[in-house]
CSV table of C-alpha atoms and ligand atoms in Angstrom, one decimal:
chain,number,residue,atom,x,y,z
A,213,MET,CA,129.1,28.2,-92.7
A,214,ASP,CA,127.4,30.9,-90.7
A,215,ARG,CA,127.8,29.7,-87.1
A,216,MET,CA,124.5,31.3,-86.1
A,217,GLU,CA,122.5,29.1,-88.4
A,218,ILE,CA,123.7,25.8,-86.9
A,219,ASN,CA,120.9,23.9,-85.3
A,220,GLN,CA,121.5,24.4,-81.6
A,221,GLU,CA,118.6,22.3,-80.4
A,222,GLN,CA,119.5,19.3,-78.4
A,223,GLU,CA,120.2,16.6,-81.0
A,224,PRO,CA,121.2,13.1,-80.1
A,225,GLY,CA,124.9,12.6,-79.3
A,226,VAL,CA,126.6,10.0,-81.5
A,227,LYS,CA,129.9,8.3,-80.8
A,228,ALA,CA,132.3,8.9,-83.7
A,229,ALA,CA,136.0,8.7,-84.6
A,230,VAL,CA,137.0,12.3,-85.4
A,231,TYR,CA,140.0,13.2,-87.5
A,232,TYR,CA,141.7,16.5,-86.6
A,233,GLU,CA,145.0,16.7,-88.3
A,234,PRO,CA,147.5,14.5,-90.3
A,235,HIS,CA,149.6,12.0,-88.4
A,236,GLN,CA,147.5,12.2,-85.3
A,237,PRO,CA,145.2,9.3,-84.1
A,238,LEU,CA,141.5,9.7,-84.6
A,239,ARG,CA,139.7,10.6,-81.4
A,240,ILE,CA,136.6,8.8,-80.1
A,241,GLU,CA,134.2,11.6,-79.2
A,242,GLU,CA,130.5,12.5,-79.2
A,243,VAL,CA,129.3,14.5,-82.1
A,244,GLU,CA,125.8,15.7,-82.8
A,245,ILE,CA,123.8,14.7,-85.9
A,246,ASP,CA,121.0,16.6,-87.4
A,247,GLU,CA,117.6,15.1,-88.2
A,248,PRO,CA,117.0,13.9,-91.8
A,249,ARG,CA,115.7,16.7,-94.1
A,250,THR,CA,114.2,16.5,-97.5
A,251,GLY,CA,115.6,13.5,-99.4
A,252,GLU,CA,117.8,12.4,-96.5
A,253,VAL,CA,118.0,9.2,-94.5
A,254,LEU,CA,119.4,8.5,-91.0
A,255,VAL,CA,121.1,5.1,-91.0
A,256,ARG,CA,122.2,3.2,-87.9
A,257,THR,CA,125.7,2.0,-88.8
A,258,ARG,CA,126.1,-1.7,-88.3
A,259,ALA,CA,129.5,-2.2,-90.1
A,260,SER,CA,132.1,0.0,-91.6
A,261,GLY,CA,135.2,-1.2,-93.5
A,262,VAL,CA,138.4,0.6,-93.1
A,263,CYS,CA,139.7,1.6,-96.5
A,264,GLY,CA,143.1,2.8,-97.7
A,265,SER,CA,141.6,6.2,-98.5
A,266,ASP,CA,140.7,6.8,-94.8
A,267,VAL,CA,144.3,6.0,-93.9
A,268,HIS,CA,145.6,8.3,-96.7
A,269,ILE,CA,143.6,11.2,-95.2
A,270,ALA,CA,145.0,10.6,-91.8
A,271,ASP,CA,148.5,10.4,-93.4
A,272,GLY,CA,148.1,13.9,-94.9
A,273,PHE,CA,147.8,12.9,-98.6
A,274,MET,CA,145.1,15.5,-99.1
A,275,PRO,CA,145.9,18.7,-97.2
A,276,ASP,CA,142.6,20.2,-98.4
A,277,PHE,CA,140.6,17.7,-96.3
A,278,ALA,CA,140.7,19.6,-93.1
A,279,GLY,CA,139.4,18.4,-89.7
A,280,PRO,CA,137.4,18.1,-87.6
A,281,MET,CA,136.0,15.4,-89.9
A,282,VAL,CA,134.4,12.0,-89.4
A,283,LEU,CA,136.1,9.5,-91.7
A,284,GLY,CA,134.7,6.2,-92.9
A,285,HIS,CA,132.8,5.6,-96.2
A,286,GLU,CA,132.5,1.8,-96.7
A,287,ALA,CA,129.4,0.9,-94.8
A,288,ALA,CA,126.2,-1.0,-94.2
A,289,GLY,CA,123.4,-0.4,-91.7
A,290,VAL,CA,119.8,-0.2,-91.0
A,291,VAL,CA,117.5,2.7,-91.8
A,292,GLU,CA,116.5,4.5,-88.6
A,293,ALA,CA,114.4,7.4,-90.0
A,294,VAL,CA,113.7,9.1,-93.3
A,295,GLY,CA,113.2,12.7,-94.2
A,296,PRO,CA,110.4,14.3,-96.2
A,297,GLY,CA,110.1,13.0,-99.8
A,298,VAL,CA,112.0,9.8,-99.3
A,299,THR,CA,110.3,6.9,-101.0
A,300,TYR,CA,113.2,4.5,-101.7
A,301,VAL,CA,113.6,3.2,-98.1
A,302,VAL,CA,111.6,2.8,-94.9
A,303,PRO,CA,112.8,2.4,-91.4
A,304,GLY,CA,114.1,-1.1,-90.8
A,305,ASP,CA,115.5,-1.5,-94.4
A,306,HIS,CA,119.0,-2.9,-94.6
A,307,VAL,CA,121.2,-0.8,-96.8
A,308,VAL,CA,124.7,-0.6,-98.2
A,309,VAL,CA,125.9,3.0,-98.3
A,310,SER,CA,127.9,4.4,-101.3
A,311,PRO,CA,130.1,7.5,-101.4
A,312,THR,CA,128.9,7.9,-105.0
A,313,ALA,CA,125.5,9.5,-104.6
A,314,TRP,CA,124.4,10.9,-108.0
A,315,CYS,CA,122.2,13.9,-109.0
A,316,GLY,CA,121.0,12.7,-112.4
A,317,GLU,CA,121.1,16.3,-113.8
A,318,CYS,CA,124.7,17.4,-114.0
A,319,GLU,CA,126.6,17.1,-117.2
A,320,MET,CA,128.7,14.1,-115.9
A,321,CYS,CA,125.5,12.2,-114.9
A,322,MET,CA,123.9,13.0,-118.2
A,323,ARG,CA,126.9,11.6,-120.0
A,324,GLY,CA,126.4,8.4,-118.0
A,325,SER,CA,129.4,9.0,-115.7
A,326,PHE,CA,127.5,8.8,-112.4
A,327,VAL,CA,130.6,8.2,-110.3
A,328,LEU,CA,131.9,11.6,-111.5
A,329,CYS,CA,128.7,13.4,-110.6
A,330,ASP,CA,129.8,16.9,-109.6
A,331,ASN,CA,126.5,18.0,-108.0
A,332,ARG,CA,126.0,15.3,-105.4
A,333,PRO,CA,122.9,15.8,-103.3
A,334,THR,CA,124.2,17.4,-100.1
A,335,ARG,CA,122.9,20.2,-97.9
A,336,ALA,CA,122.3,23.5,-99.6
A,337,GLN,CA,124.7,26.3,-98.8
A,338,GLY,CA,123.6,28.1,-95.7
A,339,ALA,CA,121.7,25.0,-94.3
A,340,PRO,CA,123.0,23.6,-91.0
A,341,PRO,CA,125.7,21.0,-91.4
A,342,ARG,CA,124.7,17.3,-91.0
A,343,LEU,CA,127.3,16.9,-88.3
A,344,PHE,CA,128.3,19.4,-85.7
A,345,ARG,CA,129.2,20.0,-82.1
A,346,GLY,CA,127.8,23.0,-80.4
A,347,ALA,CA,128.5,25.8,-82.9
A,348,GLU,CA,131.3,24.0,-84.6
A,349,PRO,CA,130.5,22.2,-87.9
A,350,ILE,CA,132.1,18.8,-88.4
A,351,ALA,CA,132.9,17.7,-92.0
A,352,GLN,CA,131.5,14.6,-93.5
A,353,PHE,CA,134.0,12.5,-95.5
A,354,THR,CA,132.6,11.7,-98.9
A,355,ASN,CA,129.1,12.7,-97.5
A,356,VAL,CA,129.1,9.4,-95.6
A,357,SER,CA,131.1,9.5,-92.3
A,358,SER,CA,130.6,5.9,-91.3
A,359,PHE,CA,133.1,5.9,-88.3
A,360,ALA,CA,130.0,6.9,-86.3
A,361,GLU,CA,127.0,5.2,-84.7
A,362,LEU,CA,124.6,7.0,-87.1
A,363,MET,CA,125.1,8.2,-90.7
A,364,LEU,CA,123.0,11.0,-92.2
A,365,VAL,CA,123.0,10.6,-96.0
A,366,THR,CA,121.0,11.3,-99.1
A,367,ASP,CA,118.7,8.4,-100.2
A,368,ARG,CA,120.7,8.4,-103.4
A,369,ALA,CA,123.6,7.0,-101.5
A,370,LEU,CA,121.8,3.8,-100.6
A,371,LEU,CA,121.1,0.4,-102.0
A,372,VAL,CA,118.5,-1.7,-100.2
A,373,VAL,CA,119.7,-5.3,-99.6
A,374,ASP,CA,118.2,-8.6,-98.5
A,375,ARG,CA,117.8,-8.7,-94.7
A,376,GLU,CA,119.3,-12.2,-94.6
A,377,LEU,CA,122.7,-11.1,-95.9
A,378,PRO,CA,125.5,-10.3,-93.4
A,379,LEU,CA,126.0,-6.6,-93.2
A,380,GLU,CA,129.7,-7.0,-92.2
A,381,SER,CA,130.6,-8.6,-95.5
A,382,LEU,CA,128.3,-6.3,-97.5
A,383,SER,CA,129.8,-3.2,-96.1
A,384,LEU,CA,132.9,-3.9,-98.2
A,385,ILE,CA,130.9,-3.5,-101.3
A,386,GLY,CA,130.4,0.2,-100.4
A,387,CYS,CA,133.9,1.1,-101.5
A,388,GLY,CA,136.8,-1.4,-101.9
A,389,VAL,CA,134.8,-4.1,-103.7
A,390,MET,CA,132.8,-1.7,-105.8
A,391,THR,CA,136.1,0.0,-106.8
A,392,GLY,CA,138.2,-3.1,-107.5
A,393,LEU,CA,135.6,-5.2,-109.2
A,394,GLY,CA,134.4,-2.3,-111.2
A,395,ALA,CA,137.9,-1.4,-112.4
A,396,ALA,CA,138.3,-4.9,-113.8
A,397,LEU,CA,134.7,-5.4,-115.2
A,398,HIS,CA,133.6,-1.8,-116.1
A,399,THR,CA,136.6,0.5,-116.5
A,400,VAL,CA,138.5,-1.9,-118.8
A,401,LYS,CA,136.1,-4.8,-119.3
A,402,LEU,CA,138.6,-7.7,-118.9
A,403,ARG,CA,138.1,-10.7,-121.2
A,404,ALA,CA,138.7,-14.4,-120.9
A,405,GLY,CA,142.4,-15.2,-121.5
A,406,ASP,CA,143.7,-11.8,-120.4
A,407,THR,CA,146.9,-11.5,-118.5
A,408,VAL,CA,146.7,-9.2,-115.5
A,409,ALA,CA,149.1,-7.8,-112.8
A,410,VAL,CA,147.6,-6.1,-109.7
A,411,PHE,CA,149.9,-3.9,-107.6
A,412,GLY,CA,148.6,-3.8,-104.1
A,413,ALA,CA,146.8,-6.7,-102.4
A,414,GLY,CA,144.6,-4.7,-100.0
A,415,GLY,CA,140.8,-4.7,-100.1
A,416,VAL,CA,140.8,-2.8,-103.4
A,417,GLY,CA,143.5,-4.8,-105.2
A,418,LEU,CA,142.1,-8.2,-103.9
A,419,SER,CA,138.8,-7.1,-105.4
A,420,VAL,CA,140.4,-6.3,-108.8
A,421,MET,CA,141.9,-9.8,-108.7
A,422,GLN,CA,138.5,-11.3,-108.0
A,423,GLY,CA,137.0,-9.3,-110.8
A,424,ALA,CA,139.8,-10.6,-113.1
A,425,ARG,CA,139.0,-14.2,-112.0
A,426,ILE,CA,135.3,-13.7,-112.6
A,427,ALA,CA,136.0,-12.2,-116.1
A,428,GLY,CA,138.1,-15.3,-117.0
A,429,ALA,CA,141.6,-13.8,-116.9
A,430,THR,CA,144.0,-16.7,-117.1
A,431,THR,CA,147.1,-15.1,-115.5
A,432,ILE,CA,146.5,-12.9,-112.4
A,433,ILE,CA,149.7,-11.8,-110.8
A,434,ALA,CA,149.4,-10.2,-107.3
A,435,VAL,CA,152.3,-7.8,-106.4
A,436,ASP,CA,152.7,-6.6,-102.8
A,437,LEU,CA,155.4,-6.1,-100.2
A,438,SER,CA,153.5,-8.1,-97.6
A,439,SER,CA,153.7,-11.9,-97.8
A,440,GLU,CA,150.6,-12.2,-95.6
A,441,ARG,CA,148.6,-10.2,-98.2
A,442,LEU,CA,150.0,-12.3,-101.1
A,443,GLU,CA,148.9,-15.5,-99.3
A,444,ILE,CA,145.4,-14.1,-99.1
A,445,ALA,CA,145.6,-13.1,-102.8
A,446,ALA,CA,146.5,-16.7,-103.7
A,447,THR,CA,143.6,-18.1,-101.8
A,448,LEU,CA,141.1,-15.7,-103.3
A,449,ALA,CA,142.1,-15.1,-107.0
A,450,SER,CA,145.7,-14.8,-108.0
A,451,THR,CA,147.4,-17.4,-110.1
A,452,HIS,CA,150.9,-16.0,-109.3
A,453,THR,CA,152.4,-13.7,-106.6
A,454,VAL,CA,155.4,-11.4,-106.7
A,455,ASN,CA,156.8,-10.2,-103.5
A,456,ALA,CA,158.2,-6.7,-104.3
A,457,SER,CA,160.3,-6.6,-101.1
A,458,GLU,CA,162.4,-9.5,-102.5
A,459,ILE,CA,162.4,-9.0,-106.3
A,460,ASP,CA,162.0,-6.1,-108.7
A,461,ALA,CA,158.3,-6.1,-109.5
A,462,GLU,CA,158.7,-5.7,-113.3
A,463,GLU,CA,161.3,-8.5,-113.4
A,464,GLY,CA,159.0,-10.7,-111.4
A,465,ILE,CA,156.1,-10.1,-113.7
A,466,ARG,CA,158.1,-10.6,-116.9
A,467,ALA,CA,159.5,-13.9,-115.5
A,468,ILE,CA,155.8,-15.1,-115.6
A,469,VAL,CA,154.7,-13.2,-118.8
A,470,PRO,CA,157.8,-12.3,-120.8
A,471,ALA,CA,156.0,-10.0,-123.2
A,472,GLY,CA,154.4,-8.1,-120.4
A,473,VAL,CA,150.8,-8.2,-119.2
A,474,ASP,CA,147.7,-7.0,-121.0
A,475,PHE,CA,146.5,-5.0,-118.0
A,476,ALA,CA,148.4,-3.7,-115.0
A,477,PHE,CA,146.4,-2.2,-112.1
A,478,GLU,CA,147.9,0.1,-109.5
A,479,ALA,CA,145.9,-0.1,-106.3
A,480,ILE,CA,148.4,1.5,-103.9
A,481,GLY,CA,148.6,5.2,-104.7
A,482,ASN,CA,152.4,5.5,-105.2
A,483,PRO,CA,153.9,7.1,-108.3
A,484,THR,CA,156.8,4.6,-108.3
A,485,THR,CA,154.5,1.6,-108.4
A,486,ALA,CA,152.5,3.3,-111.1
A,487,SER,CA,155.7,3.5,-113.2
A,488,GLN,CA,156.4,-0.1,-112.5
A,489,ALA,CA,152.9,-1.1,-113.5
A,490,PHE,CA,153.2,0.8,-116.8
A,491,ALA,CA,156.6,-0.9,-117.4
A,492,SER,CA,155.1,-4.3,-116.9
A,493,THR,CA,152.5,-4.0,-119.6
A,494,ARG,CA,152.9,-5.4,-123.1
A,495,LEU,CA,152.7,-3.5,-126.4
A,496,ALA,CA,149.3,-1.9,-126.5
A,497,GLY,CA,148.8,-2.9,-122.9
A,498,THR,CA,146.8,-0.8,-120.4
A,499,THR,CA,147.7,0.5,-117.0
A,500,VAL,CA,144.7,1.2,-114.8
A,501,LEU,CA,145.3,3.7,-112.0
A,502,LEU,CA,143.0,3.2,-109.0
A,503,GLY,CA,145.3,4.3,-106.2
A,504,PHE,CA,144.6,7.6,-104.4
A,505,PHE,CA,147.8,9.5,-104.9
A,506,PRO,CA,149.1,12.3,-102.8
A,507,MET,CA,147.8,15.6,-104.1
A,508,ASP,CA,151.2,16.8,-105.4
A,509,ALA,CA,152.3,13.5,-106.9
A,510,ARG,CA,153.4,13.4,-110.6
A,511,LEU,CA,153.9,10.4,-112.8
A,512,ASP,CA,157.2,9.6,-114.6
A,513,LEU,CA,156.5,7.6,-117.7
A,514,PRO,CA,158.6,6.9,-120.8
A,515,ALA,CA,156.8,9.0,-123.4
A,516,SER,CA,158.2,7.0,-126.4
A,517,ASP,CA,156.2,3.9,-125.2
A,518,PHE,CA,153.0,5.6,-126.3
A,519,ILE,CA,153.9,5.0,-129.9
A,520,ASN,CA,153.3,1.4,-129.1
A,521,GLU,CA,149.8,2.2,-128.2
A,522,LYS,CA,150.3,1.7,-124.5
A,523,LYS,CA,147.5,3.3,-122.5
A,524,VAL,CA,146.9,4.7,-119.0
A,525,VAL,CA,143.4,5.1,-117.7
A,526,GLY,CA,142.1,6.3,-114.4
A,527,SER,CA,139.4,4.5,-112.5
A,528,ARG,CA,137.0,5.9,-109.9
A,529,MET,CA,134.8,3.9,-107.6
A,530,GLY,CA,134.4,1.1,-110.2
A,531,SER,CA,133.2,3.3,-113.1
A,532,ALA,CA,129.6,2.1,-112.8
A,533,PRO,CA,126.2,3.4,-111.4
A,534,PHE,CA,126.4,1.9,-107.9
A,535,ARG,CA,122.9,0.5,-107.5
A,536,LEU,CA,123.2,-1.5,-110.8
A,537,ALA,CA,126.8,-2.7,-110.2
A,538,MET,CA,126.3,-3.5,-106.5
A,539,ARG,CA,123.2,-5.7,-107.2
A,540,ALA,CA,125.3,-7.7,-109.6
A,541,TYR,CA,128.1,-8.1,-107.1
A,542,ILE,CA,125.8,-9.2,-104.4
A,543,GLU,CA,124.4,-11.9,-106.8
A,544,LEU,CA,128.0,-13.0,-107.5
A,545,TYR,CA,128.5,-13.2,-103.7
A,546,LYS,CA,125.4,-15.3,-103.2
A,547,GLN,CA,126.6,-17.6,-105.9
A,548,GLY,CA,130.0,-18.0,-104.2
A,549,ARG,CA,131.8,-16.4,-107.1
A,550,LEU,CA,132.7,-13.2,-105.2
A,551,ARG,CA,134.2,-14.0,-101.9
A,552,LEU,CA,133.5,-11.3,-99.3
A,553,ASP,CA,133.5,-13.1,-96.0
A,554,GLU,CA,137.2,-14.0,-96.5
A,555,LEU,CA,138.1,-10.3,-97.0
A,556,VAL,CA,137.0,-9.6,-93.4
A,557,THR,CA,140.1,-10.6,-91.5
A,558,SER,CA,139.6,-8.5,-88.4
A,559,ARG,CA,136.6,-7.1,-86.6
A,560,GLY,CA,136.4,-4.7,-83.7
A,561,PRO,CA,134.5,-1.8,-82.1
A,562,LEU,CA,134.9,1.8,-83.2
A,563,GLU,CA,137.4,2.3,-80.4
A,564,GLU,CA,139.9,0.1,-82.3
A,565,VAL,CA,139.9,2.3,-85.5
A,566,ASN,CA,143.5,3.4,-84.9
A,567,ASP,CA,144.7,-0.2,-84.5
A,568,ALA,CA,142.9,-1.0,-87.8
A,569,PHE,CA,144.9,1.9,-89.4
A,570,GLU,CA,148.1,0.5,-88.1
A,571,ARG,CA,147.3,-2.9,-89.5
A,572,MET,CA,146.7,-1.3,-92.9
A,573,ARG,CA,150.0,0.5,-92.8
A,574,ALA,CA,151.8,-2.8,-91.9
A,575,GLY,CA,150.0,-4.8,-94.7
A,576,LYS,CA,148.4,-7.1,-92.2
A,577,GLY,CA,145.1,-9.0,-92.9
A,578,ALA,CA,142.9,-7.9,-95.8
A,579,ARG,CA,140.2,-5.7,-94.3
A,580,THR,CA,139.1,-4.7,-90.8
A,581,VAL,CA,135.4,-4.1,-90.3
A,582,LEU,CA,134.4,-1.9,-87.4
A,583,THR,CA,131.2,-3.3,-85.9
A,584,PHE,CA,128.5,-1.4,-83.9
B,663,NAD,N1,139.9,4.8,-107.3
B,663,NAD,C1,139.0,4.8,-106.3
B,663,NAD,O1,137.9,5.2,-106.5
B,663,NAD,C2,139.4,4.3,-105.0
B,663,NAD,C3,138.5,3.8,-104.1
B,663,NAD,C4,138.9,3.3,-102.9
B,663,NAD,C5,140.3,3.2,-102.6
B,663,NAD,N2,141.2,3.8,-103.5
B,663,NAD,C6,142.6,3.7,-103.2
B,663,NAD,O2,143.1,2.4,-103.6
B,663,NAD,C7,144.3,2.2,-102.9
B,663,NAD,C8,144.2,0.8,-102.2
B,663,NAD,O3,143.3,0.8,-101.2
B,663,NAD,P1,143.2,-0.4,-100.1
B,663,NAD,O4,142.1,-0.1,-99.2
B,663,NAD,O5,143.3,-1.7,-100.8
B,663,NAD,O6,144.6,-0.1,-99.3
B,663,NAD,P2,145.6,-1.0,-98.5
B,663,NAD,O7,146.5,-0.1,-97.8
B,663,NAD,O8,144.8,-2.1,-97.8
B,663,NAD,O9,146.4,-1.8,-99.7
B,663,NAD,C9,147.5,-1.2,-100.3
B,663,NAD,C10,148.5,-2.4,-100.5
B,663,NAD,O10,149.7,-1.9,-101.2
B,663,NAD,C11,150.8,-2.6,-100.7
B,663,NAD,N3,152.0,-1.8,-101.1
B,663,NAD,C12,152.4,-0.6,-100.5
B,663,NAD,N4,153.5,-0.2,-101.1
B,663,NAD,C13,153.9,-1.1,-102.1
B,663,NAD,C14,154.9,-1.2,-103.0
B,663,NAD,N5,155.9,-0.3,-103.1
B,663,NAD,N6,154.9,-2.3,-103.8
B,663,NAD,C15,154.0,-3.2,-103.7
B,663,NAD,N7,152.9,-3.2,-102.8
B,663,NAD,C16,152.9,-2.1,-102.0
B,663,NAD,C17,150.6,-2.7,-99.2
B,663,NAD,O11,151.4,-3.7,-98.6
B,663,NAD,C18,149.1,-3.0,-99.2
B,663,NAD,O12,148.8,-4.4,-99.2
B,663,NAD,C19,144.5,3.3,-101.9
B,663,NAD,O13,145.3,4.3,-102.5
B,663,NAD,C20,143.1,3.9,-101.8
B,663,NAD,O14,143.1,5.2,-101.4
B,663,NAD,C21,140.8,4.3,-104.7
B,664,ZN,ZN1,137.4,3.7,-99.9
B,665,ZN,ZN1,125.3,14.5,-111.2
């Protein structure tokens, strides 16, 4: 970025939680945000979930993601202003924000893999950054940056929602729910009667379990180290729980389904639990990897098992075009079949973001939603 090109006019200061380097707390500071340009929308943040991926960045999983950067990507808010050419929203619209904006023109989009769009509408090279401070650009995590009072995003990152619905609960659809439900319903299309184990009962894993319940899976085993999270799993969707701090996870699962489960989901981001998930599947079973693994992580799997048609698949952001999938998930929520309010176990202002990170690391509660 050419520092001279940065918009140095007086832009409104916005309170944000800024990430600088791994293993350091985020800092609450003022940043500047540009005005919406062609195809862009300024959204007043009303609620932002805290996702495991935000914590992984702060824990140094992805050294390429350098600060200063505003984290947060699971959000809902109210449209404040629109740039030229925007027809999808008007000021005052309530919106859920998605990190999976799509272009519609790249090869992945044309193949129907919108979540893998590799040409997301962002600012052109040489254009001023969306976030900055003086002459210093500030990176936008997943082109969203919801740990801030305002978000500047493309209109293709938004879904308009009914104004009566609570934005705190809807914010979770932006990432964790979209990812977990989609893994169950779109990536592998679970069917009635399937047996399922889900490693990790955070916001993502709990959403996989709810997707499995909605699809009619008859055995849904939650695996976690945190008894608090396993209790939440049992109230939301799981039929069984395995506390991996007390018993070997595979043994615990095979005590319930001796042949192994049809589907094992890894929603943690740990190569060891990925191996355990694989080992817990039956002949021809499928392991679905949703966790965000450290960049240098490798998987250790018994190669001879593949002769038994075992499968491993990756799953990104629920494998479905977000406007279509989110609309369906919101209907399920309105019908009481998808429980979102219960996933919000803590609320707090932006200033409490580091406490929310600590709760995630300790496996406490399900999700914290920062409110504005
Ligand atoms: N695939 C995607 O597109 C996508 C999208 C969002 C999040 N993610 C990733 O999904 C993962 C889960 O996200 P989250 O927000 O639910 O995180 P989270 O931290 O809330 O949940 C992780 C859970 O794993 C449990 N856990 C940790 N180590 C364990 C072990 N050894 N055995 C059993 N349980 C263990 C923790 O107690 C915790 O409950 C993260 O890696 C996140 O980055 C991926
Ligand atoms: Zn996320
Ligand atoms: Zn594309």
